[in-house]
C-alpha positions in Angstrom: -12.9 331.4 140.0 -8.9 331.1 140.2 -9.3 327.6 142.1 -12.3 325.9 140.9 -11.5 322.4 140.6 -8.8 322.9 143.3 -9.3 319.5 145.5 -7.8 318.9 149.6 -5.1 316.3 147.4 -4.2 319.4 145.6 -3.5 321.7 147.6 -1.9 319.4 150.1 1.1 318.4 147.5 0.9 322.3 146.5 1.9 321.6 150.4 4.1 319.3 150.1 6.3 321.4 147.0 6.4 324.5 148.5 7.3 323.3 152.3 9.8 322.0 149.8 11.4 325.3 147.7 10.6 326.8 151.6 13.2 324.4 153.0 15.7 324.0 149.8 16.0 327.6 149.8 17.1 328.3 153.7 19.3 325.8 153.7 17.9 325.3 157.4 18.5 320.9 156.5 20.1 319.8 154.1 18.7 318.8 150.9 18.7 314.9 150.9 17.2 315.3 153.9 14.6 317.7 152.8 13.7 314.8 149.6 13.6 312.1 152.8 11.1 313.9 154.5 9.2 314.7 151.2 9.3 310.7 150.0 7.8 309.6 153.9 5.0 312.4 153.8 4.1 311.4 150.8 4.1 307.8 151.6 1.7 308.6 154.8 -1.1 310.5 153.0 -1.0 308.1 150.2 -0.3 311.6 147.1 1.4 308.6 145.6 0.5 304.6 144.9 2.4 302.4 147.0 3.7 300.4 144.4 5.7 303.6 142.9 6.6 305.3 146.2 10.1 304.1 146.3 10.6 303.8 142.4 13.5 306.5 142.7 15.8 304.0 143.8 15.2 301.8 141.6 15.6 303.3 138.4 17.7 304.0 135.2 19.3 307.2 136.1 20.0 305.9 140.1 22.2 303.5 138.1 23.5 305.8 135.3 24.1 308.2 138.4 26.3 306.2 141.1 28.0 304.3 137.3 29.2 307.9 136.2 30.6 308.8 139.5 32.0 305.8 140.3 33.9 306.0 136.5 35.1 309.2 137.1 37.2 307.6 140.3 37.9 305.0 138.2 39.9 307.2 136.4 40.6 309.3 139.0 42.5 307.2 140.5 44.2 305.3 137.1 46.3 309.2 137.0 44.6 309.6 133.5 43.1 312.8 135.5 45.8 314.4 136.7 47.8 313.5 133.7 45.4 315.5 131.6 45.9 317.3 134.7 49.5 318.2 133.7 49.8 318.8 130.0 47.4 321.8 130.4 49.7 322.9 133.4 52.5 322.9 130.5 50.8 324.0 128.1 49.8 327.4 129.2 52.8 328.6 131.0 53.0 331.6 132.0 50.5 333.9 129.6 47.0 333.5 131.6 45.6 333.7 127.9 46.5 330.4 127.3 46.0 329.3 130.5 42.3 331.6 130.6 41.4 329.1 127.7 43.6 325.6 127.7 41.2 325.6 131.2 38.0 326.6 130.7 38.2 324.0 126.8 39.4 321.1 128.6 36.8 321.9 131.8 34.3 322.2 129.5 34.5 319.0 127.9 35.6 317.2 130.8 32.6 317.9 132.4 30.8 316.2 130.1 32.5 313.0 131.2 32.8 314.0 135.3 30.0 316.0 135.2 29.9 319.5 136.8 31.1 319.2 140.2 34.1 317.0 139.1 36.1 318.5 136.1 36.1 322.1 138.3 37.2 319.3 142.1 39.5 318.2 138.8 41.3 320.9 138.1 40.7 323.6 140.6 44.8 322.2 142.3 46.1 322.8 138.6 44.9 326.6 139.5 45.8 326.9 142.5 49.6 325.3 141.5 49.7 327.9 138.5 48.8 330.6 140.8 51.9 329.8 143.3 54.0 329.5 139.5 53.2 332.4 138.1 51.7 334.8 140.3 48.4 334.8 138.0 45.3 335.2 139.9 43.4 332.5 141.1 40.4 334.6 140.3 41.2 334.5 136.5 40.9 331.1 135.6 38.5 329.9 138.4 34.6 332.0 137.6 36.0 330.9 134.1 36.3 327.7 134.0 33.1 326.4 136.4 30.8 328.0 134.0 32.6 326.4 130.7 32.4 323.4 133.0 28.2 323.9 133.6 28.9 323.9 129.8 30.5 321.7 128.7 28.1 319.6 130.8 25.7 319.9 128.0 27.8 317.4 125.8 26.6 314.8 126.7 23.1 313.3 129.0 25.9 312.2 132.0 26.8 315.4 132.5 24.5 316.7 134.5 21.9 315.3 136.6 19.0 317.0 135.2 20.1 315.5 131.9 20.9 312.3 134.4 18.0 312.2 135.0 15.5 312.8 132.1 14.8 309.7 130.5 13.9 308.5 133.1 11.4 310.9 134.7 10.3 310.9 130.8 9.4 307.7 130.8 7.5 307.7 133.6 4.9 310.9 132.9 4.5 310.2 129.9 3.5 306.1 130.3 1.1 307.5 132.0 -0.1 309.9 129.5 -0.1 307.4 126.8 0.2 304.5 126.1 2.7 304.7 122.8 6.1 304.6 124.0 8.3 307.8 123.8 12.1 307.5 121.9 14.4 308.3 124.6 17.7 310.6 124.0 21.1 309.1 123.4 23.8 309.6 124.6 25.7 312.2 122.1 21.7 313.9 121.0 22.8 316.8 123.3 25.8 317.2 121.5 25.5 320.0 119.8 24.1 321.7 122.9 26.8 322.1 124.5 29.4 322.2 121.6 27.5 326.0 120.7 27.7 326.0 124.8 31.0 325.5 125.6 31.9 327.7 122.7 30.1 330.4 123.4 30.8 330.2 126.9 34.8 330.5 126.2 34.4 333.8 123.6 32.1 335.1 126.2 35.0 334.8 129.1 38.0 336.0 125.8 36.2 339.0 125.5 34.9 340.0 127.5 36.5 339.2 131.1 38.6 342.0 132.3 34.9 343.9 132.4 33.8 341.7 135.1 36.9 339.7 136.8 38.0 340.8 139.7 41.4 341.3 140.2 43.3 339.5 142.9 47.4 339.5 144.3 48.8 336.1 145.0 51.5 335.0 147.0 54.4 333.4 144.9 55.5 330.3 144.5 56.6 328.0 148.0 57.5 324.2 147.5 55.7 323.7 150.2 54.1 324.7 153.3 57.3 324.0 155.4 59.9 325.9 153.9 60.3 328.8 156.3 60.8 326.2 159.2 63.8 324.4 156.5 65.0 327.5 156.8 65.4 328.0 159.9 66.7 325.0 161.3 68.7 323.5 158.7 70.4 327.3 157.0 68.8 325.7 153.4 66.3 325.7 151.2 64.1 328.3 149.8 62.0 329.7 146.9 62.2 327.0 143.8 63.9 329.0 140.0 64.9 327.4 137.5 68.6 328.2 135.7 68.7 326.8 131.6 72.5 326.3 130.9 74.0 328.4 128.3 76.4 327.2 125.5 78.6 329.2 127.7 78.8 328.5 131.1 82.2 326.8 132.4 79.4 324.6 134.8 78.7 322.6 130.8 81.1 319.3 131.7 81.1 318.9 135.0 79.5 316.3 137.5 76.7 317.9 139.3 79.0 317.1 142.4 82.1 319.3 141.1 78.9 322.3 141.2 77.3 322.1 144.3 80.9 321.9 145.4 80.7 325.4 144.7 77.4 326.7 145.0 76.0 328.4 148.0 75.9 325.5 151.3 71.7 326.9 151.9 71.5 325.9 147.8 70.1 323.1 146.9 70.0 321.4 143.1 67.0 319.7 143.7 66.1 318.4 139.9 67.8 318.6 136.6 66.7 318.2 132.9 67.9 317.9 129.1 65.0 317.2 126.6 62.4 315.1 127.8 64.2 313.5 130.7 64.2 314.1 134.2 66.1 313.6 136.8 64.9 313.9 140.3 66.7 313.2 142.8 69.9 314.3 140.7 72.8 311.9 141.2 76.1 313.5 142.2 77.8 311.7 138.9 75.4 313.3 136.4 76.9 315.1 134.1 75.5 319.0 133.3 75.7 319.8 129.9 74.4 323.0 127.3 70.7 323.6 127.3 70.0 321.3 130.4 67.8 322.7 133.4 68.9 322.8 136.4 66.2 323.4 139.0 67.1 325.0 142.3 66.3 326.2 146.0 67.3 328.9 147.9 67.1 332.2 148.5 66.8 334.0 144.6 69.3 337.3 144.9 72.3 334.4 146.2 70.8 332.1 142.8 71.3 334.8 140.6 74.3 336.0 142.2 75.2 332.3 141.0 73.4 332.7 137.6 74.9 335.9 136.7 78.6 334.3 137.8 78.9 330.5 136.3 76.8 331.7 132.7 73.2 330.7 133.4 69.7 332.4 132.6 67.7 333.2 135.9 63.9 331.8 134.3 61.3 334.6 135.0 59.3 331.8 137.4 58.5 327.9 136.2 58.3 326.1 133.1 59.7 323.1 133.0 59.6 321.4 137.1 55.9 323.4 137.1 54.9 320.0 137.6 57.3 318.2 139.5 57.9 320.9 142.3 54.0 322.1 142.8 53.1 320.4 146.7 50.8 318.4 145.4 53.6 316.2 143.7 56.8 316.8 145.6 58.6 318.6 149.0 59.4 319.0 151.9 60.4 316.8 154.6 62.1 315.2 157.5 63.3 311.1 158.4 63.8 310.5 161.6 66.2 308.1 162.4 64.6 305.4 165.7 67.2 303.5 167.6 66.7 300.4 165.9 66.9 301.1 162.3 69.8 299.1 161.3 71.4 302.9 159.6 73.0 303.2 163.2 76.8 303.6 163.2 76.6 303.7 159.6 78.0 306.1 157.4 76.4 308.7 155.5 77.8 308.4 152.5 76.8 304.4 152.3 73.3 304.8 152.0 73.2 306.1 149.0 69.8 307.7 149.3 69.1 309.3 146.3 69.4 306.1 144.6 68.4 303.5 145.9 65.6 305.5 147.6 65.0 308.3 145.3 65.1 311.1 148.5 67.5 313.9 148.4 69.0 314.5 151.8 69.5 318.1 151.6 71.3 318.7 155.6 71.0 316.6 158.9 70.5 317.7 161.8 71.9 316.1 165.6 71.0 317.9 169.1 70.8 321.2 167.1 73.9 321.0 164.6 73.7 320.9 161.6 75.9 319.3 158.4 75.3 319.8 154.9 76.7 318.9 151.8 80.6 318.0 152.2 80.2 317.5 156.1 77.5 314.8 154.9 79.7 312.9 153.5 81.7 311.4 156.7 79.5 312.3 159.4 78.5 308.8 161.2 75.0 307.8 161.7 73.4 308.1 165.8 70.0 307.0 166.6 67.3 310.9 166.5 69.2 312.1 163.7 66.7 314.5 161.5 67.6 314.1 158.2 65.9 317.6 156.1 64.6 315.4 153.1 63.1 316.7 149.3 61.4 314.8 147.9 58.6 313.1 145.9 55.0 312.0 147.9 55.4 309.4 146.1 59.4 308.1 147.5 58.1 309.5 151.1 55.3 307.3 150.8 57.1 304.0 150.2 59.7 305.4 153.2 56.9 305.6 156.2 56.5 301.9 155.3 60.9 301.4 155.7 61.5 300.4 159.4 64.4 301.8 159.5 63.3 305.7 159.7 60.3 307.2 161.4 59.2 310.1 158.5 58.0 313.2 160.9 55.9 315.1 158.7 52.7 314.3 157.9 51.4 318.0 155.5 52.1 316.0 153.1 49.7 314.1 150.1 49.1 310.6 150.6 46.6 309.8 148.1 48.3 307.5 145.7 48.1 306.6 141.9 47.8 304.0 140.5 48.5 305.2 137.0 49.8 301.2 136.0 46.2 301.0 135.1 45.7 304.2 133.4 45.2 300.9 130.5 42.6 299.0 131.9 40.3 301.8 133.7 40.7 303.9 129.9 39.1 300.5 128.0 36.8 299.1 130.3 35.3 303.8 130.4 35.3 303.5 125.8 34.5 300.0 126.5 30.6 301.0 127.7 30.5 304.5 126.4 31.0 302.8 122.7 28.6 300.3 123.3 25.3 302.5 125.5 25.6 304.5 120.9 26.1 301.7 118.9 22.2 301.0 120.5 24.1 297.4 122.0 23.3 298.3 126.2 21.6 300.9 127.6 23.1 303.9 128.9 22.4 302.0 132.7 24.0 299.2 131.7 26.9 300.6 130.0 27.9 302.3 133.2 27.3 299.4 134.7 29.8 297.6 132.6 32.8 299.5 133.0 32.2 299.9 137.2 31.9 296.3 137.1 35.2 296.3 134.5 36.7 298.8 136.4 36.6 296.2 139.6 37.9 293.5 138.5 40.8 294.5 136.9 41.4 296.4 140.5 41.4 299.7 139.7 39.7 301.0 141.9 37.8 298.7 145.3 34.8 297.5 145.6 34.2 299.4 148.7 36.5 303.0 147.0 33.7 302.2 144.1 30.9 303.3 147.4 33.4 305.6 148.6 32.6 307.0 145.0 29.0 307.9 144.8 27.4 310.7 146.3 24.4 309.4 148.2 23.4 312.9 149.2 22.9 313.4 144.7 20.9 309.7 145.0 18.1 310.2 147.9 18.4 314.0 146.7 16.7 312.2 143.0 15.2 308.9 145.0 13.3 311.5 147.5 12.2 314.2 144.3 10.9 311.7 141.8 7.9 310.4 143.8 6.6 313.9 144.1 6.6 314.5 140.7 4.8 311.4 140.5 1.7 312.4 143.0 1.0 316.1 140.5 0.4 313.4 138.7 -1.4 311.7 140.3 -3.6 314.4 142.0 -3.8 315.5 138.4 -2.8 319.1 140.1 -0.3 319.2 137.2 -3.3 319.3 135.0 -5.5 322.0 136.6 -1.8 323.7 136.9 -1.8 323.1 133.2 -5.1 324.6 132.5 -4.7 327.8 134.7 -1.5 328.3 132.2 -3.1 327.9 129.7 -5.0 330.6 129.8 -2.1 333.1 130.4 0.0 331.9 127.3 -3.6 331.1 125.1 -2.4 332.3 121.2 1.4 332.6 122.3 3.7 330.7 119.2 5.2 327.5 120.9 8.8 329.8 120.0 7.8 331.8 123.2 6.0 329.0 124.9 9.5 327.5 125.3 11.5 330.7 126.8 8.2 331.6 129.1 9.3 327.8 130.1 13.2 328.5 129.7 13.2 331.5 131.6 10.8 330.0 134.6 12.8 327.0 134.9 16.5 329.9 135.5 14.7 331.3 137.4 13.7 328.0 139.9 17.2 326.5 139.6 19.3 330.4 140.9 17.3 328.8 143.9 16.8 325.2 144.4 17.7 321.8 143.4 18.4 321.7 139.7 17.1 318.3 140.3 14.4 318.6 141.9 13.6 321.7 139.6 13.4 319.4 136.4 11.6 316.9 138.3 8.6 319.4 139.0 8.7 320.7 136.4 8.6 317.8 133.9 5.3 317.0 133.8 4.4 319.8 133.6 6.0 320.5 129.9 4.7 317.5 128.8 1.2 318.3 129.4 1.9 321.7 128.2 2.7 320.0 124.9 0.6 318.1 124.5 -2.1 321.1 125.2 -0.7 323.2 123.0 0.7 320.6 119.7 3.7 320.7 120.9 6.9 318.4 120.8 7.1 317.2 124.2 10.1 316.2 123.7 11.4 319.1 122.3 9.5 321.0 126.2 11.1 318.1 128.7 14.2 319.0 127.0 14.4 322.7 127.6 13.7 322.1 130.8 17.1 319.3 131.8 19.0 321.8 130.2 17.2 325.2 131.0 17.8 323.7 134.3 21.9 324.8 134.2 21.1 327.9 133.9 23.3 329.1 136.4 24.6 331.2 136.7 23.9 334.7 138.4 24.4 333.7 142.0 26.6 330.7 142.6 23.5 327.9 144.0 24.9 325.7 141.1 27.4 322.7 143.1 30.4 324.0 140.4 29.7 327.7 141.1 29.6 327.2 145.3 33.3 325.3 145.4 35.2 328.1 143.4 33.7 330.7 145.5 36.3 331.0 148.2 39.0 330.6 146.3 38.8 332.5 143.6 37.7 335.4 147.0 34.5 335.8 144.5 32.7 338.0 145.2 27.8 338.2 145.4 28.6 340.9 142.7 31.2 339.6 141.1 28.5 336.7 139.9 25.7 339.1 138.8 27.5 341.1 137.3 28.9 338.6 135.0 26.0 335.7 135.1 24.0 337.7 133.9 25.6 338.1 130.4 26.5 334.2 130.0 22.4 333.6 131.4 20.9 335.5 128.6 23.2 334.1 126.0 22.5 330.6 128.4 18.7 330.8 126.9 19.4 332.5 123.4 20.8 328.9 122.9 18.9 326.5 124.2 15.6 328.7 121.6 18.1 328.7 118.8 20.2 325.2 119.2 17.8 322.6 121.0 14.4 323.0 118.4 17.0 321.6 116.0 18.2 318.1 117.4 15.1 316.9 118.6 
């Protein structure tokens, strides 16, 4: 009979699994709360020994998971990841194909370190900047980025949740089955799989993206959200443009102050660049040179007229200043002089705001009247004067601490990077990983070494380290691990395997692996990939022993297939890009079917050769 041998304890555990699946799919309750409730029920029903009930919290997998999150936060805080993102933006230029290729490549590689969600979160603002600058649709970049981040997360054993927990779950269940130890997976054992996955993904989008990526028009670039307010209040500013100085330009050899005298007052010069050297803000004594790039804010028609008259070439889009003029780095803001300011009664020309504070005052508004350019030099400052400023946000953050100014604008990013900690952050990360690869330290210890190194070198404070941890993910895993233990303790996994054997009797190991991969891929569309991994690894182990297959091959197939989530945006990395990319379910369906099939094919062709 189909249900013969089924005990009350087995029915209880299957009921809990069904309840978990229903709650995960319906999303009535958060998945971490579901996992915690399941943990509670397992304890109350005595289906798991008390000594193992909370083993998830003390497992190597949880320590590794926490370590990866904190190390990623340290690399981000030190500005290393921002630097990488800037390189991509500059190298990509305005070529859609080149930008997409760079995003897929770097996004996939970084996912092997930061996990797919961290990689996508890092590049989301980069894609937004590129889209604003070029007018290219974010939809052309975000789905390739999200998919390749998922693919690239299989490059290392710390790139995705299922791979992070694999060794820990494998050890727990193998110890209960066999007396002999089983070899754990090394940090880079899955590298060949990840490389092939990433190459396949890049080729997939390179060859077929025009058939399924939607076209969405984007708004043109503006240097911040308050541009209209500045144009209305100060009659200065507008769009951001670049002018290249030609060799025959009459401006060559002139100081910037002389150039500003012949400019329309509504146009502001906010940056100069020649070679690899930038001046932002530019000083009025700076000399214009042939080949120099001038960054300006203003009306495009007026700027174009000035360019034609003065031997300048107006660029079609930002290139040299793509990063320095993006809204995350610089923008327009307002600063008021309070009554107690020491600057009251001083001539504006004596302040040297560009040289001393690194900010450029475009205009001053006093009781509704605006003063610009030459009018500023003879202006005596009074309480309540409002300075319209353009600068990098790092400068305005410093100005906030100066009692002589009150910064009115608040909608700028207050996140500050510790760029002087880039070398310590990189050193700590590389040292920990190198010792793991050399076999000197286990993965969780190596990651903990990197974490403590970052704390002691002040890359991160201990509070920032705690804040970097997604405790939701930690509790999800810690709550789900005992569910797999309960299946083993009650004999539910052995009973299920015995029933499955009747259906797969006579099939080859490859065919059985294909069934496991497909079954895992279907489940992971609706359930947490970590939860699916925890549930299926004990079944995969028993199944491997029944058919005489390699247990490590079977469990690795489960762990990698658990990330095969492309058809619907249920994976966290894909969930991040749905809104910004304006994707529909049909978009994911069109792109995801092909990617899912290719993913399964790579598993079956590559995984057996690395185990």
